[in-house]
Short mmCIF file of C-alpha atoms in Angstrom, two decimals:
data_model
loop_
_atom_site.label_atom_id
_atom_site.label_comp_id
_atom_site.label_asym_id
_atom_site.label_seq_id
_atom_site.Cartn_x
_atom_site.Cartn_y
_atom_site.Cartn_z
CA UNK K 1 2.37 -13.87 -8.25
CA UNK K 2 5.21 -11.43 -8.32
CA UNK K 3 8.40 -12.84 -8.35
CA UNK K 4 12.42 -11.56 -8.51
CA UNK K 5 13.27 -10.58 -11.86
CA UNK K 6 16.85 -9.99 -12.63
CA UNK K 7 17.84 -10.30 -9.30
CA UNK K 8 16.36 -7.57 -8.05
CA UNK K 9 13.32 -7.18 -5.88
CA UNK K 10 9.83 -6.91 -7.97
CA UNK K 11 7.60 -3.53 -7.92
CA UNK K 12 4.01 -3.50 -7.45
CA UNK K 13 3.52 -2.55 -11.42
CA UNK K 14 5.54 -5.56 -12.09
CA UNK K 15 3.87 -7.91 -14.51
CA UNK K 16 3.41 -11.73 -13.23
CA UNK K 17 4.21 -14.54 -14.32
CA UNK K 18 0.59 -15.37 -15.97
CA UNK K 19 0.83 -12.12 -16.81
CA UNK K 20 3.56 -12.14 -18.85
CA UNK K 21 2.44 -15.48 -20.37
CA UNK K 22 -0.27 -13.71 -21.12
CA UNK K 23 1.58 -10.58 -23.12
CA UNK K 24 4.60 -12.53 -24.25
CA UNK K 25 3.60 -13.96 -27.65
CA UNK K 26 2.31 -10.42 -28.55
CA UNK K 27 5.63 -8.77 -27.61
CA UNK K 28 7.81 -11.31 -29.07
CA UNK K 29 5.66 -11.26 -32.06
CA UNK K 30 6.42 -7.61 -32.56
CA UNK K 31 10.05 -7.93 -32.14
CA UNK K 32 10.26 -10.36 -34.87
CA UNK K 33 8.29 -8.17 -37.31
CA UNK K 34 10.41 -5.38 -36.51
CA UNK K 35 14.37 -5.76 -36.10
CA UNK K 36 16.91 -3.79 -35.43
CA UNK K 37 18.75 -1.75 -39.09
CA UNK K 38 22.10 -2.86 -37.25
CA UNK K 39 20.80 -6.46 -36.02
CA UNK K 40 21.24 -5.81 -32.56
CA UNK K 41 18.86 -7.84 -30.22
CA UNK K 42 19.14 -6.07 -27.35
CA UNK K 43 20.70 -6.95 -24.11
CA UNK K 44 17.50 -6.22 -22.24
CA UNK K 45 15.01 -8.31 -21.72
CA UNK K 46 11.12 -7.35 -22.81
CA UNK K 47 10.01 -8.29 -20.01
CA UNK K 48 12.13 -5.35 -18.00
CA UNK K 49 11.19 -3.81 -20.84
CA UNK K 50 7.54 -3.76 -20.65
CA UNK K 51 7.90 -3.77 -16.47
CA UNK K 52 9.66 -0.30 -16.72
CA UNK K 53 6.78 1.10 -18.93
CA UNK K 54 4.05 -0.45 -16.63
CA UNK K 55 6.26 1.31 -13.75
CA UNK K 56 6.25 4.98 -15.43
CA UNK K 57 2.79 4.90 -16.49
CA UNK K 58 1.66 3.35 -12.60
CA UNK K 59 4.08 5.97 -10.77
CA UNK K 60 3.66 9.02 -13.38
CA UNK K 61 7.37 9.50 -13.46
CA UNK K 62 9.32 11.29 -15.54
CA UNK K 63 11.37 8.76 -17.80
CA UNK K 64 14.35 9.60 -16.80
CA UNK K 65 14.12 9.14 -13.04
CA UNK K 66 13.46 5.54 -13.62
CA UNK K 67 14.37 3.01 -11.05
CA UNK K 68 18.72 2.11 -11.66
CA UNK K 69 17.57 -1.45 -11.34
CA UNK K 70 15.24 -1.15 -14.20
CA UNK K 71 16.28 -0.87 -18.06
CA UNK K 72 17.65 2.42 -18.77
CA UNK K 73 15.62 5.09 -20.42
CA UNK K 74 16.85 5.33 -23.50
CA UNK K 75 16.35 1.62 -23.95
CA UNK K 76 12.75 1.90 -22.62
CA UNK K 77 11.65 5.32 -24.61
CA UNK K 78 12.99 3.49 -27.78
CA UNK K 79 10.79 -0.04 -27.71
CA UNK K 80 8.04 2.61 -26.51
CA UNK K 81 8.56 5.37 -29.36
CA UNK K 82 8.76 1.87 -31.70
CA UNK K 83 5.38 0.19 -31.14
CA UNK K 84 3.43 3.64 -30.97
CA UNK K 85 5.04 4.92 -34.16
CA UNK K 86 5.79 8.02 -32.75
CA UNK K 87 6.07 11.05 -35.63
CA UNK K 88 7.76 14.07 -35.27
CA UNK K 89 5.19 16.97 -33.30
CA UNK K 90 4.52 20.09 -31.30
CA UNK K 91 3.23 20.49 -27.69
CA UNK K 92 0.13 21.54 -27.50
CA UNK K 93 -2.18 22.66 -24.84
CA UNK K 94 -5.78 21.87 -24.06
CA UNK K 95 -5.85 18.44 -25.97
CA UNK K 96 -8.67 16.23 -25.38
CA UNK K 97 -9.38 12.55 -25.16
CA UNK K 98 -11.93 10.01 -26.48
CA UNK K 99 -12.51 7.10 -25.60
CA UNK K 100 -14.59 4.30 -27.30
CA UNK K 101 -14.96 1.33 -25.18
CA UNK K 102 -17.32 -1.94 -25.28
CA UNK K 103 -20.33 -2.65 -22.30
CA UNK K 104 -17.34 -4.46 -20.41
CA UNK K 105 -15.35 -0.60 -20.70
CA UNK K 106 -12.56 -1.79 -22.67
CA UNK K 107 -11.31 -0.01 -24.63
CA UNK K 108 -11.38 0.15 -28.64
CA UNK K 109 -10.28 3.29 -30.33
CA UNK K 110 -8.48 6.28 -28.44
CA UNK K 111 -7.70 9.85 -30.19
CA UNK K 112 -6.11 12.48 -28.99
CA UNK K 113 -6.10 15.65 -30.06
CA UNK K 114 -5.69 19.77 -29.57
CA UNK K 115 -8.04 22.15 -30.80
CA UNK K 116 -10.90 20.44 -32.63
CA UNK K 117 -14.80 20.07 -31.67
CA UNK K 118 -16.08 17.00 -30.27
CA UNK K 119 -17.61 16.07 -33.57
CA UNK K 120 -14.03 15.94 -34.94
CA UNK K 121 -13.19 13.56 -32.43
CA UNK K 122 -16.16 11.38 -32.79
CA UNK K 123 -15.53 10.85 -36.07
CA UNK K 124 -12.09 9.75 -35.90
CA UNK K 125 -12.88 7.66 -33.08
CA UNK K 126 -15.85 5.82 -35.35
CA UNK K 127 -13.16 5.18 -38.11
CA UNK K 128 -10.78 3.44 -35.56
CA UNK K 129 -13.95 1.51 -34.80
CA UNK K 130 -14.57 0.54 -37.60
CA UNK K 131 -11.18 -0.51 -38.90
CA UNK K 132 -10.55 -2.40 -34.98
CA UNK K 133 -14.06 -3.44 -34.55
CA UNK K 134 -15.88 -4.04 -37.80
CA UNK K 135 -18.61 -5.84 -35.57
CA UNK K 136 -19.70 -2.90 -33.89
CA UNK K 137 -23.52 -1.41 -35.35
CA UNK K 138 -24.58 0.47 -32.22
CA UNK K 139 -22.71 3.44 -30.46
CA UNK K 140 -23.75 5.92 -27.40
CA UNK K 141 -22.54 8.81 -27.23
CA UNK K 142 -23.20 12.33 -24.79
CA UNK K 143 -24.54 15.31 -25.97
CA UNK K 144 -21.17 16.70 -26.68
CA UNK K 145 -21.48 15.42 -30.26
CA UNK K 146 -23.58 16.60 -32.83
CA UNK K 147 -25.97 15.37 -35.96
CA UNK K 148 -22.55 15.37 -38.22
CA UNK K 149 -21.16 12.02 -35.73
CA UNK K 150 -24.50 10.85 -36.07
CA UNK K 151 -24.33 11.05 -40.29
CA UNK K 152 -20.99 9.52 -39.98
CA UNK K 153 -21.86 6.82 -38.17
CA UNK K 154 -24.98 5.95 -40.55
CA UNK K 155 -21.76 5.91 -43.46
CA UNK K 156 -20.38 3.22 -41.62
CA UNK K 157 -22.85 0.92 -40.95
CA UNK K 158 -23.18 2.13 -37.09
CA UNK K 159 -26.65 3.71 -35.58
CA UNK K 160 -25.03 6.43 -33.30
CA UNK K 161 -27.75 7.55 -30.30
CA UNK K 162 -26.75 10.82 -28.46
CA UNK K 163 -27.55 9.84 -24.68
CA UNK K 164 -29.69 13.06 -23.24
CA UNK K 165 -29.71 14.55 -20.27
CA UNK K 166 -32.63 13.66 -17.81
CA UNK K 167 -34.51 17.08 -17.67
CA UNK K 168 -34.93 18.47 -14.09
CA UNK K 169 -31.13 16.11 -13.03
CA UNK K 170 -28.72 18.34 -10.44
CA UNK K 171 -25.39 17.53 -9.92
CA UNK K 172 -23.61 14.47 -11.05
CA UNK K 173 -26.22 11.81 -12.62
CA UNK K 174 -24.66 8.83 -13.97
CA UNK K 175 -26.37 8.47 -17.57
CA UNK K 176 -26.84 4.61 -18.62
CA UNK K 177 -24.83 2.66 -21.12
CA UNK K 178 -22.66 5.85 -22.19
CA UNK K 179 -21.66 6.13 -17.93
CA UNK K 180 -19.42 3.24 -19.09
CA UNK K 181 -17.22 5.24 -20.62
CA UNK K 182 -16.82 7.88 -17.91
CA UNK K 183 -16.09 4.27 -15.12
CA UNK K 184 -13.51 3.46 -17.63
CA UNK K 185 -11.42 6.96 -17.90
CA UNK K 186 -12.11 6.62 -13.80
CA UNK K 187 -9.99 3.41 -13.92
CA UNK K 188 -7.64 4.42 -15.71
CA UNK K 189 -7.01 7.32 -13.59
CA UNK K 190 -5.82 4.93 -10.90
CA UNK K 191 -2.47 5.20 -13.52
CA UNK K 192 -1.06 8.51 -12.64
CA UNK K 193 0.96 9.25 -15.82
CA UNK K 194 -2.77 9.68 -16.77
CA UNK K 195 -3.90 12.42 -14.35
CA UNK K 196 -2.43 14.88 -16.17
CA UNK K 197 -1.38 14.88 -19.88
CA UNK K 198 2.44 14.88 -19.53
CA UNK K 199 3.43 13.90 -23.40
CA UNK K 200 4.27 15.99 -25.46
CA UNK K 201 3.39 14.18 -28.79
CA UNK K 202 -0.32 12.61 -29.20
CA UNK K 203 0.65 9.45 -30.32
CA UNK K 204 2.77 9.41 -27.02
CA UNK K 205 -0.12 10.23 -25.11
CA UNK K 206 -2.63 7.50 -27.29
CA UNK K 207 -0.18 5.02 -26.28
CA UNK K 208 0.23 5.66 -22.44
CA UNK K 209 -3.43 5.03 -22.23
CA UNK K 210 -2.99 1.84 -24.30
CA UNK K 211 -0.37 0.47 -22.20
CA UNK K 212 -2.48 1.17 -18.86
CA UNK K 213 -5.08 -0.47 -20.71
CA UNK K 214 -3.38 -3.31 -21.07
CA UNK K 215 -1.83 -3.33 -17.49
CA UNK K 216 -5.84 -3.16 -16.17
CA UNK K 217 -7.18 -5.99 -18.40
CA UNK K 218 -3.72 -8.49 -17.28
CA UNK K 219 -5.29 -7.72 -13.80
CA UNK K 220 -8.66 -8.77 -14.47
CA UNK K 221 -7.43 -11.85 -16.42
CA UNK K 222 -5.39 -12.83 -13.31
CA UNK K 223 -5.75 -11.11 -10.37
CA UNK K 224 -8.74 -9.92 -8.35
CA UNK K 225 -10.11 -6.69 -10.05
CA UNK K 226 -8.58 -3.95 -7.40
CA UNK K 227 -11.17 -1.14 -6.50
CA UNK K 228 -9.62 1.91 -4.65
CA UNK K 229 -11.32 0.83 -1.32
CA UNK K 230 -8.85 -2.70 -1.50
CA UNK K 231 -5.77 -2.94 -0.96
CA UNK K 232 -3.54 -3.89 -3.79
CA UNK K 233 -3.25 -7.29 -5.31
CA UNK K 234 0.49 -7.80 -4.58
CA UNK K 235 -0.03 -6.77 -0.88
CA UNK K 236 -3.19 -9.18 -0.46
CA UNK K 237 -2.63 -12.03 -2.78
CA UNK K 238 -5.00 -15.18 -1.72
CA UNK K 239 -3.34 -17.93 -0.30
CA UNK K 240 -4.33 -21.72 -0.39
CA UNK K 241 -7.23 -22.83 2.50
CA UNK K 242 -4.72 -24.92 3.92
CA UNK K 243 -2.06 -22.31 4.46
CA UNK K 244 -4.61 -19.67 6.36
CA UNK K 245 -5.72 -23.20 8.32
CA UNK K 246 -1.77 -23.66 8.93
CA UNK K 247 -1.41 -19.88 9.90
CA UNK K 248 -3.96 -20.01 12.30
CA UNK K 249 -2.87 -23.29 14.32
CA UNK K 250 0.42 -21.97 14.29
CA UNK K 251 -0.80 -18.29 16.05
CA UNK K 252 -3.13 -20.65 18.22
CA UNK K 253 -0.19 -22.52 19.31
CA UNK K 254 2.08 -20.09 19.78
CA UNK K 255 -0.74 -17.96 22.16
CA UNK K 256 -1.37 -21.32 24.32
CA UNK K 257 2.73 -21.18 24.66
CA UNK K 258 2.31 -17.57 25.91
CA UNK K 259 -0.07 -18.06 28.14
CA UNK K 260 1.04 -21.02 29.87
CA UNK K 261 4.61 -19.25 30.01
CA UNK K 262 2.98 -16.42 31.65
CA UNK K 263 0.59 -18.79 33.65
CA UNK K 264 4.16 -20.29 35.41
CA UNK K 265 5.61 -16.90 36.37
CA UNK K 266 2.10 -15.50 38.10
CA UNK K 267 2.34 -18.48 40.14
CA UNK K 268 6.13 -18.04 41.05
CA UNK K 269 5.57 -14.57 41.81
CA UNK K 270 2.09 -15.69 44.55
CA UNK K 271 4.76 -18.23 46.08
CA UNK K 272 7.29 -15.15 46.49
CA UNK K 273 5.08 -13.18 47.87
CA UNK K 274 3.38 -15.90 50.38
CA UNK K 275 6.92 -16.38 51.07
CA UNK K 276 7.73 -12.60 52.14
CA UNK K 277 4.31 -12.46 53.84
CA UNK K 278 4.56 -15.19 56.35
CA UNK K 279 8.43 -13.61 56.95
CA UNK K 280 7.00 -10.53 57.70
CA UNK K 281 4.19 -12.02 59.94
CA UNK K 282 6.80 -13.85 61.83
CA UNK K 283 8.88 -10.66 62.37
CA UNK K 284 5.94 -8.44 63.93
CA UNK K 285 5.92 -11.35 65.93
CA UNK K 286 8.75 -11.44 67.35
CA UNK K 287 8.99 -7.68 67.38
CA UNK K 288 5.48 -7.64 69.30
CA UNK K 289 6.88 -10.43 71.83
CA UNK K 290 10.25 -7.93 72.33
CA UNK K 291 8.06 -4.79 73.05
CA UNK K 292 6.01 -6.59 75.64
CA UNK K 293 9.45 -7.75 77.68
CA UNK K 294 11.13 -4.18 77.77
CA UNK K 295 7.63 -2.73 78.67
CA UNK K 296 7.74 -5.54 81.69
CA UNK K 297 11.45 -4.88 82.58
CA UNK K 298 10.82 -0.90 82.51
CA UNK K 299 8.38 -1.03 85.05
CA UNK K 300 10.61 -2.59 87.92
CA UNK K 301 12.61 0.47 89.97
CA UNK K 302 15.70 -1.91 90.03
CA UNK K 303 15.77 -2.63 86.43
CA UNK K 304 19.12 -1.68 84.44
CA UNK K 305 17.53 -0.18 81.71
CA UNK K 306 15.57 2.61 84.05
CA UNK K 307 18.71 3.53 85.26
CA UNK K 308 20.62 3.74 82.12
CA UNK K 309 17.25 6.19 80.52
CA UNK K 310 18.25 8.03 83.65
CA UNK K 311 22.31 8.08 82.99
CA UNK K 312 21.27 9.02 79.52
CA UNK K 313 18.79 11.89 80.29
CA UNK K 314 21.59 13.11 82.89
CA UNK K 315 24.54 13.63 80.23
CA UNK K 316 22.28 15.13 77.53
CA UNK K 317 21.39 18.17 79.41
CA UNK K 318 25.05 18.10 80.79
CA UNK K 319 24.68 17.21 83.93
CA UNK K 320 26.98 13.70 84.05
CA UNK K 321 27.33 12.67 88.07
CA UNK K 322 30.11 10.16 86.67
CA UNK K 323 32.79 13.04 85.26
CA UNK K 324 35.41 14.24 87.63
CA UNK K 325 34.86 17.53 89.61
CA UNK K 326 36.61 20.32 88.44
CA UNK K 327 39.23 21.80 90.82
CA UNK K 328 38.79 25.87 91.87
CA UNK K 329 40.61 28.38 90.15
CA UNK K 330 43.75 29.85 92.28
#
């Protein structure tokens, strides 16, 4: 569950509270084993701390248009630049990743680096497997590396099988065991400081991935694994069975209210309406019972109102018997 922290709204990176029980004796751990030269603790807290990293590796940021209300970026690049070990380096261009994960896809070993043939990388990335996971005796691999991984791996106490190509397979084929690998670098895509490599150091770049790493398995320990189809946790976090029960007699309730508040009014407006109708009968009524009386009266040669059509008539066209005759001219 995300919560305020700080006193400022939370962000959808933002770690939760299991989460951060979760990552908290690891981080405090570190900070004991390495203090500050000047003995400063820090007026930030680690938690802010990690939160901002979580939000530039979610968001793909650049570190210094970090959020105000988040721990400023010098204080963030510094605990980040600190528990990656970050060495002096050049940028370079067309740098490649690998990836060595377990049959669950988490990861193990990453290396990153510029120039080099696969078989360079898969042999760095058995030594960090080796010194991580001494456990490990099998590895798959794709047909990118060569017989010298394979010799390497036999050094170490690791059979290495180079996962072929079906013969005859078009387009994209999902090969088994090794395709977890590929679903893995697919997750962590879903991190867009990843899309792209945006460091300019290696170790910078080895230590994005581990931190979005880490933010993916803190969601699997305690939230519902998102896919890119669902919605995200924090907007769709599950709620107790007797809160959705609540929720729903509470809509139920409130539509009942609705309709029996619009019920009244239809039935207010039918009275209205009777109302004007039987008015309105009642007037052609009348009106019918008025028309019948002048049509009687009119019919009589001595009734008043013949002779006042006939006054009427008279004056329009000029012709009034009542005006006084004018006298001749001299």
């Amino acid at each position: 569950m995300l919560v305020d922290v700080g006193g400022r709204p939370p962000y959808p990176s933002d770690l939760s509270d299991e989460a951060w029980e979760l990552i908290r004796p690891v981080i405090t751990g570190w900070k004991a084993r390495h203090p500050s030269v000047s003995g400063h603790e820090g007026r930030y807290e680690m938690r802010e701390i990690v939160n901002a990293i979580l939000y530039q590796a979610c968001t793909g940021c650049q570190w210094r248009y970090l959020p105000h209300d988040l721990p400023p970026m010098g204080a963030v690049y510094y605990y980040f630049g600190t528990t990656t070990g970050l060495d002096p380096g050049k940028k370079s261009s067309g740098r490649k990743r690998g990836l060595a994960t377990d049959v669950l896809g988490l990861v193990i070993a990453v290396v990153v680096a510029a120039s080099v043939h696969d078989n360079a990388i898969g042999i760095a990335l058995l030594d960090e497997v080796a010194h991580s996971a001494s456990t490990v005796t099998k590895a798959w691999v794709d047909a990118g590396f060569k017989s010298a991984v394979v010799d390497h791996g036999k050094g170490l106490g690791v059979d290495v099988e180079i996962i072929q190509r079906e013969p005859g397979a078009r387009g994209f084929a999902p090969e088994p065991k090794r395709w977890v690998v590929e679903q893995t670098l697919g997750t962590l895509m879903l991190h867009r400081r990843l899309v792209r490599d945006f460091e300019t150091k290696p170790p910078s770049s080895v230590a994005m991935i581990d931190w979005s790493m880490t933010d993916v398995m803190l969601h699997r320990l305690t939230r519902a694994t998102p896919t890119w189809r669902d919605p995200p946790a924090w907007q769709s976090a599950p709620r107790p069975v007797g809160a959705w029960r609540r929720e729903l007699m509470d809509k139920i309730d409130t539509r009942q209210q609705f309709l029996g508040e619009t019920a009244e009014w239809l039935r207010d407006q039918i009275t209205g309406l009777t109302e004007q109708l039987a008015a309105a009968e009642d007037t052609l009524r009348r009106l019918e019972i008025t028309r019948e009386t002048i049509l009687e009266l009119a019919a009589e040669d001595s009734c008043p109102l013949k002779v006042w059509l006939i006054d009427s008539i008279t004056c329009r066209n000029g012709l009034n018997r009542y005006a006084p005759a004018r006298s001749a001219s001299p």
